[in-house]
GROMACS .gro file of C-alpha atoms in nm:
model
  402
    1UNK     CA    1  -2.562  -1.709  -0.968
    2UNK     CA    2  -2.693  -2.009  -0.775
    3UNK     CA    3  -2.602  -2.050  -0.407
    4UNK     CA    4  -2.465  -2.398  -0.474
    5UNK     CA    5  -2.211  -2.256  -0.718
    6UNK     CA    6  -2.100  -1.998  -0.462
    7UNK     CA    7  -2.052  -2.265  -0.196
    8UNK     CA    8  -1.851  -2.479  -0.436
    9UNK     CA    9  -1.604  -2.205  -0.506
   10UNK     CA   10  -1.568  -2.112  -0.142
   11UNK     CA   11  -1.460  -2.469  -0.081
   12UNK     CA   12  -1.237  -2.481  -0.388
   13UNK     CA   13  -1.069  -2.145  -0.433
   14UNK     CA   14  -0.714  -2.273  -0.475
   15UNK     CA   15  -0.524  -2.481  -0.724
   16UNK     CA   16  -0.431  -2.729  -0.454
   17UNK     CA   17  -0.768  -2.804  -0.295
   18UNK     CA   18  -0.854  -3.066  -0.029
   19UNK     CA   19  -0.915  -3.402  -0.189
   20UNK     CA   20  -1.221  -3.455   0.023
   21UNK     CA   21  -1.369  -3.130  -0.095
   22UNK     CA   22  -1.301  -3.220  -0.453
   23UNK     CA   23  -1.472  -3.553  -0.413
   24UNK     CA   24  -1.792  -3.381  -0.302
   25UNK     CA   25  -1.855  -3.280  -0.659
   26UNK     CA   26  -1.641  -3.521  -0.856
   27UNK     CA   27  -1.359  -3.386  -1.069
   28UNK     CA   28  -1.472  -3.591  -1.368
   29UNK     CA   29  -1.263  -3.615  -1.677
   30UNK     CA   30  -1.362  -3.284  -1.838
   31UNK     CA   31  -1.070  -3.048  -1.893
   32UNK     CA   32  -1.202  -2.841  -2.183
   33UNK     CA   33  -1.530  -2.719  -2.326
   34UNK     CA   34  -1.640  -2.529  -2.634
   35UNK     CA   35  -1.719  -2.159  -2.635
   36UNK     CA   36  -2.084  -2.248  -2.694
   37UNK     CA   37  -2.093  -2.449  -2.371
   38UNK     CA   38  -1.922  -2.173  -2.174
   39UNK     CA   39  -2.183  -1.935  -2.314
   40UNK     CA   40  -2.451  -2.161  -2.165
   41UNK     CA   41  -2.276  -2.162  -1.828
   42UNK     CA   42  -2.249  -1.782  -1.837
   43UNK     CA   43  -2.613  -1.748  -1.935
   44UNK     CA   44  -2.707  -1.951  -1.629
   45UNK     CA   45  -2.461  -1.783  -1.391
   46UNK     CA   46  -2.490  -1.418  -1.497
   47UNK     CA   47  -2.752  -1.393  -1.773
   48UNK     CA   48  -2.460  -1.388  -2.015
   49UNK     CA   49  -2.314  -1.061  -1.885
   50UNK     CA   50  -1.937  -1.111  -1.910
   51UNK     CA   51  -1.858  -0.784  -1.731
   52UNK     CA   52  -2.103  -0.805  -1.442
   53UNK     CA   53  -2.007  -0.692  -1.091
   54UNK     CA   54  -2.306  -0.677  -0.859
   55UNK     CA   55  -2.099  -0.645  -0.542
   56UNK     CA   56  -2.173  -1.000  -0.427
   57UNK     CA   57  -1.807  -1.107  -0.431
   58UNK     CA   58  -1.831  -1.292  -0.765
   59UNK     CA   59  -1.724  -1.140  -1.094
   60UNK     CA   60  -1.770  -1.178  -1.465
   61UNK     CA   61  -1.978  -1.404  -1.682
   62UNK     CA   62  -1.871  -1.722  -1.504
   63UNK     CA   63  -1.889  -1.569  -1.154
   64UNK     CA   64  -1.532  -1.618  -1.032
   65UNK     CA   65  -1.447  -1.547  -0.671
   66UNK     CA   66  -1.142  -1.323  -0.643
   67UNK     CA   67  -0.939  -1.605  -0.484
   68UNK     CA   68  -1.018  -1.839  -0.771
   69UNK     CA   69  -0.939  -1.573  -1.032
   70UNK     CA   70  -0.600  -1.502  -0.876
   71UNK     CA   71  -0.513  -1.865  -0.797
   72UNK     CA   72  -0.559  -1.974  -1.156
   73UNK     CA   73  -0.358  -1.686  -1.304
   74UNK     CA   74  -0.636  -1.446  -1.398
   75UNK     CA   75  -0.443  -1.137  -1.293
   76UNK     CA   76  -0.218  -1.172  -1.595
   77UNK     CA   77  -0.525  -1.057  -1.789
   78UNK     CA   78  -0.701  -0.818  -1.550
   79UNK     CA   79  -0.734  -0.738  -1.180
   80UNK     CA   80  -1.079  -0.901  -1.165
   81UNK     CA   81  -1.270  -1.133  -1.393
   82UNK     CA   82  -1.532  -0.872  -1.485
   83UNK     CA   83  -1.254  -0.651  -1.623
   84UNK     CA   84  -1.122  -0.925  -1.852
   85UNK     CA   85  -1.250  -1.013  -2.196
   86UNK     CA   86  -1.480  -1.308  -2.258
   87UNK     CA   87  -1.196  -1.511  -2.407
   88UNK     CA   88  -0.969  -1.436  -2.111
   89UNK     CA   89  -1.239  -1.545  -1.865
   90UNK     CA   90  -1.293  -1.868  -2.058
   91UNK     CA   91  -0.919  -1.940  -2.066
   92UNK     CA   92  -0.906  -1.914  -1.686
   93UNK     CA   93  -1.226  -2.119  -1.657
   94UNK     CA   94  -1.055  -2.392  -1.858
   95UNK     CA   95  -0.785  -2.408  -1.590
   96UNK     CA   96  -1.047  -2.425  -1.316
   97UNK     CA   97  -1.228  -2.699  -1.509
   98UNK     CA   98  -0.907  -2.898  -1.541
   99UNK     CA   99  -0.823  -2.853  -1.172
  100UNK     CA  100  -1.164  -2.889  -1.011
  101UNK     CA  101  -1.385  -3.048  -1.273
  102UNK     CA  102  -1.733  -2.935  -1.376
  103UNK     CA  103  -1.839  -2.940  -1.009
  104UNK     CA  104  -1.686  -2.596  -0.973
  105UNK     CA  105  -2.014  -2.485  -1.131
  106UNK     CA  106  -2.237  -2.754  -0.972
  107UNK     CA  107  -2.573  -2.622  -1.084
  108UNK     CA  108  -2.500  -2.429  -1.402
  109UNK     CA  109  -2.223  -2.663  -1.517
  110UNK     CA  110  -2.453  -2.963  -1.506
  111UNK     CA  111  -2.732  -2.773  -1.675
  112UNK     CA  112  -2.499  -2.665  -1.958
  113UNK     CA  113  -2.349  -3.013  -2.005
  114UNK     CA  114  -2.005  -2.891  -1.903
  115UNK     CA  115  -1.882  -3.240  -1.816
  116UNK     CA  116  -1.980  -3.383  -2.153
  117UNK     CA  117  -1.810  -3.131  -2.383
  118UNK     CA  118  -1.438  -3.187  -2.440
  119UNK     CA  119  -1.377  -2.942  -2.725
  120UNK     CA  120  -1.092  -2.692  -2.712
  121UNK     CA  121  -1.258  -2.347  -2.707
  122UNK     CA  122  -0.957  -2.174  -2.858
  123UNK     CA  123  -0.750  -2.419  -3.065
  124UNK     CA  124  -0.409  -2.309  -3.176
  125UNK     CA  125  -0.416  -2.096  -3.485
  126UNK     CA  126  -0.269  -2.275  -3.787
  127UNK     CA  127   0.047  -2.122  -3.922
  128UNK     CA  128  -0.066  -1.898  -4.208
  129UNK     CA  129   0.088  -1.945  -4.550
  130UNK     CA  130   0.081  -1.566  -4.584
  131UNK     CA  131   0.179  -1.364  -4.274
  132UNK     CA  132  -0.066  -1.097  -4.378
  133UNK     CA  133  -0.059  -0.720  -4.355
  134UNK     CA  134   0.062  -0.474  -4.093
  135UNK     CA  135   0.080  -0.100  -4.025
  136UNK     CA  136  -0.280  -0.028  -4.121
  137UNK     CA  137  -0.359   0.338  -4.177
  138UNK     CA  138  -0.620   0.529  -4.371
  139UNK     CA  139  -0.647   0.834  -4.594
  140UNK     CA  140  -0.728   0.953  -4.943
  141UNK     CA  141  -0.409   0.865  -5.127
  142UNK     CA  142  -0.570   0.829  -5.471
  143UNK     CA  143  -0.738   1.173  -5.457
  144UNK     CA  144  -1.092   1.050  -5.527
  145UNK     CA  145  -1.244   1.204  -5.214
  146UNK     CA  146  -1.293   0.876  -5.025
  147UNK     CA  147  -1.085   0.738  -4.740
  148UNK     CA  148  -0.888   0.430  -4.844
  149UNK     CA  149  -0.703   0.166  -4.643
  150UNK     CA  150  -0.324   0.149  -4.667
  151UNK     CA  151  -0.115  -0.142  -4.535
  152UNK     CA  152   0.228  -0.305  -4.559
  153UNK     CA  153   0.262  -0.669  -4.667
  154UNK     CA  154   0.471  -0.832  -4.395
  155UNK     CA  155   0.648  -1.085  -4.616
  156UNK     CA  156   0.762  -0.851  -4.894
  157UNK     CA  157   0.758  -0.501  -4.743
  158UNK     CA  158   0.539  -0.378  -5.028
  159UNK     CA  159   0.294  -0.096  -4.962
  160UNK     CA  160  -0.061  -0.140  -5.088
  161UNK     CA  161  -0.363   0.086  -5.126
  162UNK     CA  162  -0.708  -0.069  -5.091
  163UNK     CA  163  -0.938   0.183  -5.262
  164UNK     CA  164  -1.271   0.271  -5.104
  165UNK     CA  165  -1.541   0.205  -5.365
  166UNK     CA  166  -1.820   0.377  -5.173
  167UNK     CA  167  -2.008   0.046  -5.156
  168UNK     CA  168  -2.072  -0.167  -4.848
  169UNK     CA  169  -1.980  -0.507  -4.706
  170UNK     CA  170  -1.731  -0.713  -4.903
  171UNK     CA  171  -1.761  -0.467  -5.192
  172UNK     CA  172  -1.638  -0.172  -4.986
  173UNK     CA  173  -1.272  -0.213  -5.086
  174UNK     CA  174  -1.162  -0.259  -5.445
  175UNK     CA  175  -0.865  -0.454  -5.576
  176UNK     CA  176  -0.549  -0.350  -5.400
  177UNK     CA  177  -0.297  -0.129  -5.580
  178UNK     CA  178   0.079  -0.138  -5.528
  179UNK     CA  179   0.204   0.207  -5.424
  180UNK     CA  180   0.542   0.110  -5.272
  181UNK     CA  181   0.775  -0.158  -5.412
  182UNK     CA  182   0.955  -0.273  -5.098
  183UNK     CA  183   1.133  -0.179  -4.778
  184UNK     CA  184   0.820  -0.068  -4.596
  185UNK     CA  185   0.863  -0.344  -4.338
  186UNK     CA  186   1.159  -0.133  -4.222
  187UNK     CA  187   0.921   0.152  -4.138
  188UNK     CA  188   0.680   0.186  -3.846
  189UNK     CA  189   0.385   0.391  -3.721
  190UNK     CA  190   0.249   0.491  -4.061
  191UNK     CA  191  -0.003   0.775  -4.044
  192UNK     CA  192  -0.175   0.994  -4.303
  193UNK     CA  193  -0.255   1.366  -4.315
  194UNK     CA  194  -0.200   1.677  -4.525
  195UNK     CA  195   0.131   1.786  -4.378
  196UNK     CA  196   0.253   2.012  -4.659
  197UNK     CA  197  -0.073   2.204  -4.702
  198UNK     CA  198  -0.128   2.127  -5.071
  199UNK     CA  199  -0.474   1.976  -5.015
  200UNK     CA  200  -0.358   1.617  -5.070
  201UNK     CA  201  -0.302   1.353  -4.804
  202UNK     CA  202   0.061   1.263  -4.732
  203UNK     CA  203   0.214   0.966  -4.552
  204UNK     CA  204   0.446   0.997  -4.252
  205UNK     CA  205   0.651   0.706  -4.114
  206UNK     CA  206   0.950   0.644  -3.887
  207UNK     CA  207   1.246   0.433  -3.996
  208UNK     CA  208   1.297   0.154  -3.742
  209UNK     CA  209   1.676   0.127  -3.776
  210UNK     CA  210   1.772   0.495  -3.759
  211UNK     CA  211   1.476   0.662  -3.589
  212UNK     CA  212   1.447   0.915  -3.869
  213UNK     CA  213   1.104   1.053  -3.955
  214UNK     CA  214   1.002   1.086  -4.320
  215UNK     CA  215   0.723   1.256  -4.510
  216UNK     CA  216   0.604   1.090  -4.831
  217UNK     CA  217   0.404   1.360  -5.013
  218UNK     CA  218   0.081   1.260  -5.182
  219UNK     CA  219   0.081   1.351  -5.550
  220UNK     CA  220  -0.282   1.287  -5.641
  221UNK     CA  221  -0.162   1.032  -5.896
  222UNK     CA  222  -0.216   0.657  -5.908
  223UNK     CA  223  -0.016   0.341  -5.841
  224UNK     CA  224   0.356   0.379  -5.784
  225UNK     CA  225   0.325   0.751  -5.855
  226UNK     CA  226   0.084   0.806  -5.564
  227UNK     CA  227   0.370   0.913  -5.335
  228UNK     CA  228   0.653   1.150  -5.421
  229UNK     CA  229   1.015   1.137  -5.306
  230UNK     CA  230   1.040   1.120  -4.931
  231UNK     CA  231   1.149   1.420  -4.726
  232UNK     CA  232   1.334   1.401  -4.395
  233UNK     CA  233   1.133   1.583  -4.126
  234UNK     CA  234   1.292   1.431  -3.812
  235UNK     CA  235   1.663   1.354  -3.769
  236UNK     CA  236   1.647   1.074  -3.513
  237UNK     CA  237   1.496   0.940  -3.194
  238UNK     CA  238   1.162   0.848  -3.346
  239UNK     CA  239   1.231   0.479  -3.285
  240UNK     CA  240   1.189   0.575  -2.919
  241UNK     CA  241   0.837   0.695  -2.993
  242UNK     CA  242   0.522   0.499  -3.077
  243UNK     CA  243   0.156   0.550  -3.170
  244UNK     CA  244   0.210   0.824  -3.429
  245UNK     CA  245  -0.126   0.982  -3.516
  246UNK     CA  246  -0.204   1.272  -3.748
  247UNK     CA  247  -0.485   1.530  -3.730
  248UNK     CA  248  -0.535   1.903  -3.682
  249UNK     CA  249  -0.519   1.881  -3.305
  250UNK     CA  250  -0.460   2.250  -3.231
  251UNK     CA  251  -0.722   2.383  -3.473
  252UNK     CA  252  -0.494   2.591  -3.694
  253UNK     CA  253  -0.590   2.410  -4.015
  254UNK     CA  254  -0.271   2.204  -4.047
  255UNK     CA  255  -0.212   1.835  -3.976
  256UNK     CA  256  -0.012   1.791  -3.655
  257UNK     CA  257   0.150   1.479  -3.516
  258UNK     CA  258   0.093   1.311  -3.182
  259UNK     CA  259   0.327   1.043  -3.047
  260UNK     CA  260   0.389   0.857  -2.722
  261UNK     CA  261   0.733   0.823  -2.567
  262UNK     CA  262   0.792   0.450  -2.525
  263UNK     CA  263   1.007   0.479  -2.212
  264UNK     CA  264   0.785   0.710  -2.006
  265UNK     CA  265   0.440   0.672  -2.159
  266UNK     CA  266   0.407   1.048  -2.201
  267UNK     CA  267   0.207   1.178  -2.497
  268UNK     CA  268   0.338   1.469  -2.702
  269UNK     CA  269   0.198   1.703  -2.968
  270UNK     CA  270   0.432   1.804  -3.251
  271UNK     CA  271   0.262   2.106  -3.413
  272UNK     CA  272   0.279   2.159  -3.788
  273UNK     CA  273   0.453   2.490  -3.858
  274UNK     CA  274   0.354   2.512  -4.224
  275UNK     CA  275   0.722   2.506  -4.319
  276UNK     CA  276   0.919   2.238  -4.504
  277UNK     CA  277   1.176   1.969  -4.433
  278UNK     CA  278   1.320   1.964  -4.083
  279UNK     CA  279   1.117   2.273  -3.998
  280UNK     CA  280   0.785   2.097  -4.068
  281UNK     CA  281   0.727   2.016  -3.701
  282UNK     CA  282   0.767   2.264  -3.415
  283UNK     CA  283   0.876   2.203  -3.057
  284UNK     CA  284   0.677   1.933  -2.888
  285UNK     CA  285   0.422   1.996  -2.613
  286UNK     CA  286   0.318   1.753  -2.341
  287UNK     CA  287  -0.049   1.656  -2.380
  288UNK     CA  288  -0.058   1.331  -2.178
  289UNK     CA  289   0.132   1.274  -1.854
  290UNK     CA  290   0.180   0.897  -1.867
  291UNK     CA  291   0.038   0.553  -1.930
  292UNK     CA  292   0.030   0.574  -2.308
  293UNK     CA  293   0.294   0.301  -2.335
  294UNK     CA  294   0.026   0.075  -2.184
  295UNK     CA  295  -0.177   0.111  -2.502
  296UNK     CA  296  -0.119  -0.130  -2.790
  297UNK     CA  297  -0.272   0.103  -3.049
  298UNK     CA  298  -0.358   0.473  -3.067
  299UNK     CA  299  -0.521   0.636  -3.370
  300UNK     CA  300  -0.649   0.982  -3.449
  301UNK     CA  301  -1.023   1.011  -3.505
  302UNK     CA  302  -1.093   1.325  -3.708
  303UNK     CA  303  -1.434   1.345  -3.536
  304UNK     CA  304  -1.571   1.051  -3.342
  305UNK     CA  305  -1.823   1.220  -3.114
  306UNK     CA  306  -1.974   1.460  -3.368
  307UNK     CA  307  -1.849   1.786  -3.216
  308UNK     CA  308  -1.634   1.874  -3.516
  309UNK     CA  309  -1.296   1.829  -3.346
  310UNK     CA  310  -1.036   1.551  -3.350
  311UNK     CA  311  -1.032   1.279  -3.085
  312UNK     CA  312  -0.807   0.984  -3.003
  313UNK     CA  313  -0.906   0.617  -2.992
  314UNK     CA  314  -0.685   0.370  -2.804
  315UNK     CA  315  -0.675   0.008  -2.686
  316UNK     CA  316  -0.551  -0.078  -2.338
  317UNK     CA  317  -0.313  -0.372  -2.363
  318UNK     CA  318  -0.386  -0.525  -2.023
  319UNK     CA  319  -0.764  -0.544  -2.057
  320UNK     CA  320  -0.844  -0.521  -2.427
  321UNK     CA  321  -1.078  -0.228  -2.360
  322UNK     CA  322  -1.128   0.035  -2.629
  323UNK     CA  323  -1.139   0.400  -2.523
  324UNK     CA  324  -1.210   0.736  -2.684
  325UNK     CA  325  -1.031   1.047  -2.561
  326UNK     CA  326  -1.245   1.337  -2.677
  327UNK     CA  327  -1.065   1.649  -2.794
  328UNK     CA  328  -1.151   1.956  -2.588
  329UNK     CA  329  -1.016   2.231  -2.811
  330UNK     CA  330  -0.780   2.330  -2.527
  331UNK     CA  331  -0.401   2.297  -2.514
  332UNK     CA  332  -0.139   2.113  -2.314
  333UNK     CA  333  -0.253   1.838  -2.081
  334UNK     CA  334  -0.613   1.964  -2.113
  335UNK     CA  335  -0.625   1.881  -2.484
  336UNK     CA  336  -0.812   1.553  -2.425
  337UNK     CA  337  -1.090   1.456  -2.186
  338UNK     CA  338  -1.068   1.157  -1.955
  339UNK     CA  339  -1.108   0.826  -2.140
  340UNK     CA  340  -1.455   0.690  -2.208
  341UNK     CA  341  -1.496   0.318  -2.272
  342UNK     CA  342  -1.648   0.228  -2.610
  343UNK     CA  343  -1.537  -0.138  -2.623
  344UNK     CA  344  -1.566  -0.355  -2.312
  345UNK     CA  345  -1.294  -0.607  -2.385
  346UNK     CA  346  -1.153  -0.833  -2.653
  347UNK     CA  347  -0.983  -0.559  -2.851
  348UNK     CA  348  -0.646  -0.711  -2.771
  349UNK     CA  349  -0.766  -0.984  -3.010
  350UNK     CA  350  -0.762  -0.716  -3.279
  351UNK     CA  351  -0.415  -0.713  -3.431
  352UNK     CA  352  -0.443  -0.375  -3.604
  353UNK     CA  353  -0.693  -0.104  -3.689
  354UNK     CA  354  -0.723   0.231  -3.862
  355UNK     CA  355  -0.966   0.521  -3.826
  356UNK     CA  356  -1.133   0.739  -4.089
  357UNK     CA  357  -1.477   0.836  -4.215
  358UNK     CA  358  -1.510   0.542  -4.451
  359UNK     CA  359  -1.883   0.572  -4.524
  360UNK     CA  360  -1.890   0.949  -4.574
  361UNK     CA  361  -2.136   1.037  -4.295
  362UNK     CA  362  -1.896   1.275  -4.120
  363UNK     CA  363  -1.827   1.043  -3.824
  364UNK     CA  364  -1.506   0.846  -3.781
  365UNK     CA  365  -1.529   0.469  -3.829
  366UNK     CA  366  -1.279   0.191  -3.762
  367UNK     CA  367  -1.151  -0.086  -3.985
  368UNK     CA  368  -0.994  -0.367  -3.783
  369UNK     CA  369  -0.816  -0.697  -3.837
  370UNK     CA  370  -0.943  -0.976  -3.613
  371UNK     CA  371  -0.647  -1.202  -3.540
  372UNK     CA  372  -0.851  -1.443  -3.328
  373UNK     CA  373  -0.781  -1.805  -3.423
  374UNK     CA  374  -1.142  -1.845  -3.534
  375UNK     CA  375  -1.132  -1.541  -3.760
  376UNK     CA  376  -0.805  -1.598  -3.953
  377UNK     CA  377  -0.727  -1.239  -4.033
  378UNK     CA  378  -1.063  -1.107  -4.150
  379UNK     CA  379  -1.115  -0.732  -4.189
  380UNK     CA  380  -1.416  -0.563  -4.032
  381UNK     CA  381  -1.578  -0.220  -4.045
  382UNK     CA  382  -1.708  -0.073  -3.719
  383UNK     CA  383  -1.924   0.228  -3.807
  384UNK     CA  384  -1.903   0.522  -3.571
  385UNK     CA  385  -2.233   0.620  -3.415
  386UNK     CA  386  -2.222   0.966  -3.254
  387UNK     CA  387  -2.579   0.938  -3.126
  388UNK     CA  388  -2.500   0.643  -2.903
  389UNK     CA  389  -2.140   0.754  -2.852
  390UNK     CA  390  -1.982   0.434  -2.973
  391UNK     CA  391  -1.955   0.184  -3.255
  392UNK     CA  392  -2.221  -0.010  -3.442
  393UNK     CA  393  -2.199  -0.387  -3.485
  394UNK     CA  394  -1.915  -0.483  -3.712
  395UNK     CA  395  -1.952  -0.577  -4.078
  396UNK     CA  396  -1.708  -0.803  -4.262
  397UNK     CA  397  -1.529  -0.621  -4.544
  398UNK     CA  398  -1.231  -0.856  -4.599
  399UNK     CA  399  -1.252  -1.235  -4.605
  400UNK     CA  400  -0.903  -1.320  -4.482
  401UNK     CA  401  -0.530  -1.276  -4.528
  402UNK     CA  402  -0.506  -0.950  -4.335
   0.00000   0.00000   0.00000
């Protein structure tokens, strides 16, 4: 970052700045700028590294001082600018631009044409005619050996299966198939696994109103016959839990359930006993001591890091970071390793996602709905890459309406 920019923001760290100091640079009339222009400013200030922290007292792509970040409300997103997503940094920069003018970045702002661009970087999203889908999950519910996407239509409560064709890009998912006629918007935390041990994936979901937990057995059939009559496997209290995720977490060959307690943020394992009905799940075991209510999504990854065991993937609400918690093969609170970051921010702009091996390479992938105003509900595939320990660049697999 240029020394002139640093001096400017030492003089102007607060919302209410001295008028004389403001006049040194001229507040101008600019109060907004496009993302493209902010990218130019960031390229000049930090070589375009939105998460840079070199220890010089300035943070993030636009090189905020800590005083400026806090004064303009940045802490609602993250403790420091470098911990916030690109969009969050730009939203705070817009406030600085409105309050101080382009002179807050005297060298890089002028070079990028910051005072001449008046576009709104993040215009309000138009109200959709179709509210889209929710409760994304994934599994093989049509018994063809490939992992499909399952989702609830918000408006009608219908449950749809989007079959995996084995192809790529926009041809990856075939025409959706109705597998539930209504009422699914009264359910939450849908997750898929073989809970009854018959070799076919089943669906588990909690009823919002009563907190009951139900198993919908997979039949191996098609359409509205894909799921059998539901079976009660939990008598209540499940509306006090969140982030249900299914996988064989304890290595006994049966699909178990993991869930977070909303009130305390503790994470629990409910082991599959191999029995039926209300005996399907055994006594719960603590596997995470707290903080899981600070995640806005948690999914089970059957094998993300290529070691053959199940892991967890989660998004931190406050920062939009994406983390993997690798399974250790141990029990209790040692079941998962410390989190490792695999997405540096912006995942709180993802409204929903599901994990499965969609491309058949043995490594868990993600499908995700981008709810950003510029994306209008597109669906993307993020391929898992065990060699680099993260995700490949995303590929569009759904053009909108998600």
